[in-house]
mmCIF file of C-alpha atoms in Angstrom:
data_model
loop_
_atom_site.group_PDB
_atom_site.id
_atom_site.type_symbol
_atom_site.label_atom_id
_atom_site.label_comp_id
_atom_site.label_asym_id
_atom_site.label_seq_id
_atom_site.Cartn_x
_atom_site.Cartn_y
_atom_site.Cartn_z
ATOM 1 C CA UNK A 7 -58.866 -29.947 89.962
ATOM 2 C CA UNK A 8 -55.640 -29.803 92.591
ATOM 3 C CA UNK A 9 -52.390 -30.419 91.869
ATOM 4 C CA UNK A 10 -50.924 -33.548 93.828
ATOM 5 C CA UNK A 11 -47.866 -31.952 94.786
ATOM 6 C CA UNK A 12 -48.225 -28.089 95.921
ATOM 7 C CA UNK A 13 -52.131 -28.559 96.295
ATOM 8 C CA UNK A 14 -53.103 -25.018 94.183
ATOM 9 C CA UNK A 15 -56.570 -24.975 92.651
ATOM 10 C CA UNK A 16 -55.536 -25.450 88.794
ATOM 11 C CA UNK A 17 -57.682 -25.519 85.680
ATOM 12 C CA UNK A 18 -59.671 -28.423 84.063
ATOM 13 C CA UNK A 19 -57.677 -30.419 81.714
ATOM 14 C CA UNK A 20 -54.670 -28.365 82.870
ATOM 15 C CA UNK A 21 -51.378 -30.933 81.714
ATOM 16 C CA UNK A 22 -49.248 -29.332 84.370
ATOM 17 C CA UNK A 23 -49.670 -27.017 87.294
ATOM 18 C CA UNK A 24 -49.104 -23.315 87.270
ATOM 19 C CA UNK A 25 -47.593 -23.146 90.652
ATOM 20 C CA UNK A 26 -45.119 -25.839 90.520
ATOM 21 C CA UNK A 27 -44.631 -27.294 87.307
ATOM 22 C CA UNK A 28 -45.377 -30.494 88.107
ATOM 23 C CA UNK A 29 -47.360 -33.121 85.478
ATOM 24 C CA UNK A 30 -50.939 -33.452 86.533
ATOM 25 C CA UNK A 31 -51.645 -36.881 85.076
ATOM 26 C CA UNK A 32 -49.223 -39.969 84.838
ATOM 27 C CA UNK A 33 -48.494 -39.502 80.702
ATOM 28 C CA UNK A 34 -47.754 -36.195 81.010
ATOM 29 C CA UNK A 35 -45.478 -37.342 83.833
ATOM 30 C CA UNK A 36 -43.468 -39.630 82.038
ATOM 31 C CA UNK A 37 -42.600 -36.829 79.567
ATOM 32 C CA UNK A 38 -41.671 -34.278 82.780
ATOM 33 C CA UNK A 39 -39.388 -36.971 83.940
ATOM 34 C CA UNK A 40 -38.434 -37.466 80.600
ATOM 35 C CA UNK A 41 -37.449 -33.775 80.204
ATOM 36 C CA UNK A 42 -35.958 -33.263 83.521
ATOM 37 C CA UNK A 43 -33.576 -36.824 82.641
ATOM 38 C CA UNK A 44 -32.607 -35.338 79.351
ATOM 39 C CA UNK A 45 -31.378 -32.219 81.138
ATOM 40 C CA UNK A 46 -29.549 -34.284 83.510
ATOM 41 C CA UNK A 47 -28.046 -36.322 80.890
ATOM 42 C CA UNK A 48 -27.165 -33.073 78.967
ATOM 43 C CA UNK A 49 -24.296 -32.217 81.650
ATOM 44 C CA UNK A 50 -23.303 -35.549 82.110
ATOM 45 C CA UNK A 51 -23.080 -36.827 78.997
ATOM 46 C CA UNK A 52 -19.211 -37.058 78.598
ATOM 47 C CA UNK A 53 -18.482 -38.905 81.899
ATOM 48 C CA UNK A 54 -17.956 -42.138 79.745
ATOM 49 C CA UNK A 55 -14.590 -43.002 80.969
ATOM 50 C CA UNK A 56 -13.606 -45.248 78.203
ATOM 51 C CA UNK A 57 -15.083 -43.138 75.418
ATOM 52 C CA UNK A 58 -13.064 -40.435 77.074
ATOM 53 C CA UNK A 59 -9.794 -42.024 76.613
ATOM 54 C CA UNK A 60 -10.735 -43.480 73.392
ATOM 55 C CA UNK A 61 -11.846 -40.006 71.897
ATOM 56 C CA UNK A 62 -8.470 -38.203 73.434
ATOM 57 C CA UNK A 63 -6.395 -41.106 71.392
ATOM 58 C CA UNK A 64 -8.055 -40.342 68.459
ATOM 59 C CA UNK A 65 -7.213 -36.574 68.336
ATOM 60 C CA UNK A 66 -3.794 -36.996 69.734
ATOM 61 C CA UNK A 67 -3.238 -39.359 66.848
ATOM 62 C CA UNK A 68 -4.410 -36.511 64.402
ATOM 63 C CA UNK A 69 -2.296 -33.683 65.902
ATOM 64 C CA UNK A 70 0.974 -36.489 65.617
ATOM 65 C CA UNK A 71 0.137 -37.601 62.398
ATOM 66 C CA UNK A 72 0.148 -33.668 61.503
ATOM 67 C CA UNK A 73 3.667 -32.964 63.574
ATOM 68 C CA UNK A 74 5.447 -36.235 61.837
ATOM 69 C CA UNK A 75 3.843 -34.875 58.100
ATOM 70 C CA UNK A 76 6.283 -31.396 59.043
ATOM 71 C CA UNK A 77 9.242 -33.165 60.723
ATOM 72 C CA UNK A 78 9.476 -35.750 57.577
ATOM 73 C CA UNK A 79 8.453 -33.222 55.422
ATOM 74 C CA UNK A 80 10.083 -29.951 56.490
ATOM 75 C CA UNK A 81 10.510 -28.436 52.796
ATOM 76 C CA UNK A 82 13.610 -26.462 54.466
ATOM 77 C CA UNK A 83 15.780 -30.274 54.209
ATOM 78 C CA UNK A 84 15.340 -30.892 50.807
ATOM 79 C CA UNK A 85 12.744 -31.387 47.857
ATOM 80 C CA UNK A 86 13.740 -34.632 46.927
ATOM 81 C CA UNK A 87 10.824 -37.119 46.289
ATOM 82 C CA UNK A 88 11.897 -39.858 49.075
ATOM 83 C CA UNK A 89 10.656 -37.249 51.707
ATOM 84 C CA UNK A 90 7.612 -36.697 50.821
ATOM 85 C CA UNK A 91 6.699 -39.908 49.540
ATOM 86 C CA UNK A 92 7.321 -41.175 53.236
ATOM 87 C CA UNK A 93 5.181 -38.205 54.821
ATOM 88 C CA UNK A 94 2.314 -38.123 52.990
ATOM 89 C CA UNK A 95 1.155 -41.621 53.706
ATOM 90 C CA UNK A 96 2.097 -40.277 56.942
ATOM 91 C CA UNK A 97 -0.100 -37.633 57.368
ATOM 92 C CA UNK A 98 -3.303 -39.589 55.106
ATOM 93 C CA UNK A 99 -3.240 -42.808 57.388
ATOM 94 C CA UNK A 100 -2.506 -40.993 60.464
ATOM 95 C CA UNK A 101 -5.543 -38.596 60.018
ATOM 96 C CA UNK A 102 -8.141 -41.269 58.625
ATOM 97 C CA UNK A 103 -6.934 -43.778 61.548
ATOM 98 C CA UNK A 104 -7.780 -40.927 64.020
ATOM 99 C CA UNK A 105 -10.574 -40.048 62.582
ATOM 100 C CA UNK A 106 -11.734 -43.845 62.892
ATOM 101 C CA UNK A 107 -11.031 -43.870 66.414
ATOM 102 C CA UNK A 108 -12.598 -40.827 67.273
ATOM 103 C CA UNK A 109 -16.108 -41.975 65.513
ATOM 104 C CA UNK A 110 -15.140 -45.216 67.411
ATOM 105 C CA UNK A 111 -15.659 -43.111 70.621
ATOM 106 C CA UNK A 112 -18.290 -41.377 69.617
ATOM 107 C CA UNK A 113 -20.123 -44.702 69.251
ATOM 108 C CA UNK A 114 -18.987 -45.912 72.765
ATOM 109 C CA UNK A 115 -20.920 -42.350 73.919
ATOM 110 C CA UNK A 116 -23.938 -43.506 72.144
ATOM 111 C CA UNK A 117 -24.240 -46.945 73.284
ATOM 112 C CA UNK A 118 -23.704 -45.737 76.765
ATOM 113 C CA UNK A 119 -26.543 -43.160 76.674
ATOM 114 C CA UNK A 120 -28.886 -45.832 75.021
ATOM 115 C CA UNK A 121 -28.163 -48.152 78.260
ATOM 116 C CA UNK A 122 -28.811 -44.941 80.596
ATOM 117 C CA UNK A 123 -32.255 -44.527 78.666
ATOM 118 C CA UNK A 124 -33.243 -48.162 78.796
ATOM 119 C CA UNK A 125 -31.949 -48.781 82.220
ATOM 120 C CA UNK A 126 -33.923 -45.655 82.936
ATOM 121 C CA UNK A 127 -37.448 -47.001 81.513
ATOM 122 C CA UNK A 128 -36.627 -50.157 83.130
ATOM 123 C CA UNK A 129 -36.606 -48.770 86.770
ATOM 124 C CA UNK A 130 -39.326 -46.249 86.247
ATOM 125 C CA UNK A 131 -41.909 -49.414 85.298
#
């Protein structure tokens, strides 16, 4: 048996070459390609330019919800109960809203590597 790309003598039954690397029979290509997509996708898998900007709003509105909880709150101003009744809402809806958004993103990541996989298997047929 010779591999179809670098032509080496290889064993019988031999799922990839030796030499090269490459897949000796077409399953066992579809899972090299596979592989080598995966790796690919592995470096670009944040180039989602709206889950980007969707994922940076979500953590800037953590980090503000956090700064607004210790300007409304600053326990140096006083310890009256008006303060903190305004900046713990504050801080609780301001984290759990970011929080949404930022599994919102994550979401928009996921759908977009589904459609890369699909679109993928779609062209390879």
């Amino acid at each position: 048996m010779y591999c179809n790309n670098c032509k080496q003598d290889l064993p019988v039954d031999a799922p990839f070459c030796i030499h090269c690397g490459t897949a000796t029979n077409e399953e066992e290509t579809d899972v090299n390609s596979s592989i080598v997509l995966k790796s690919v996708e592995t470096g670009n898998q944040r180039k989602n330019t709206i889950g980007s900007i969707v994922f940076s709003i979500g953590i800037i509105e953590v980090i503000c919800s956090v700064i607004v909880f210790f300007i409304i709150g600053k326990p140096e101003m006083s310890y009256d109960d008006f303060d903190y009744m305004v900046a713990i809402p504050w801080l609780i809806i301001g984290t759990v809203s970011g929080f949404f958004t930022i599994a919102f993103a994550e979401i928009i990541f996921l759908l977009s590597e589904i459609k890369n996989k699909i679109s993928t298997k779609e062209t390879s047929r």
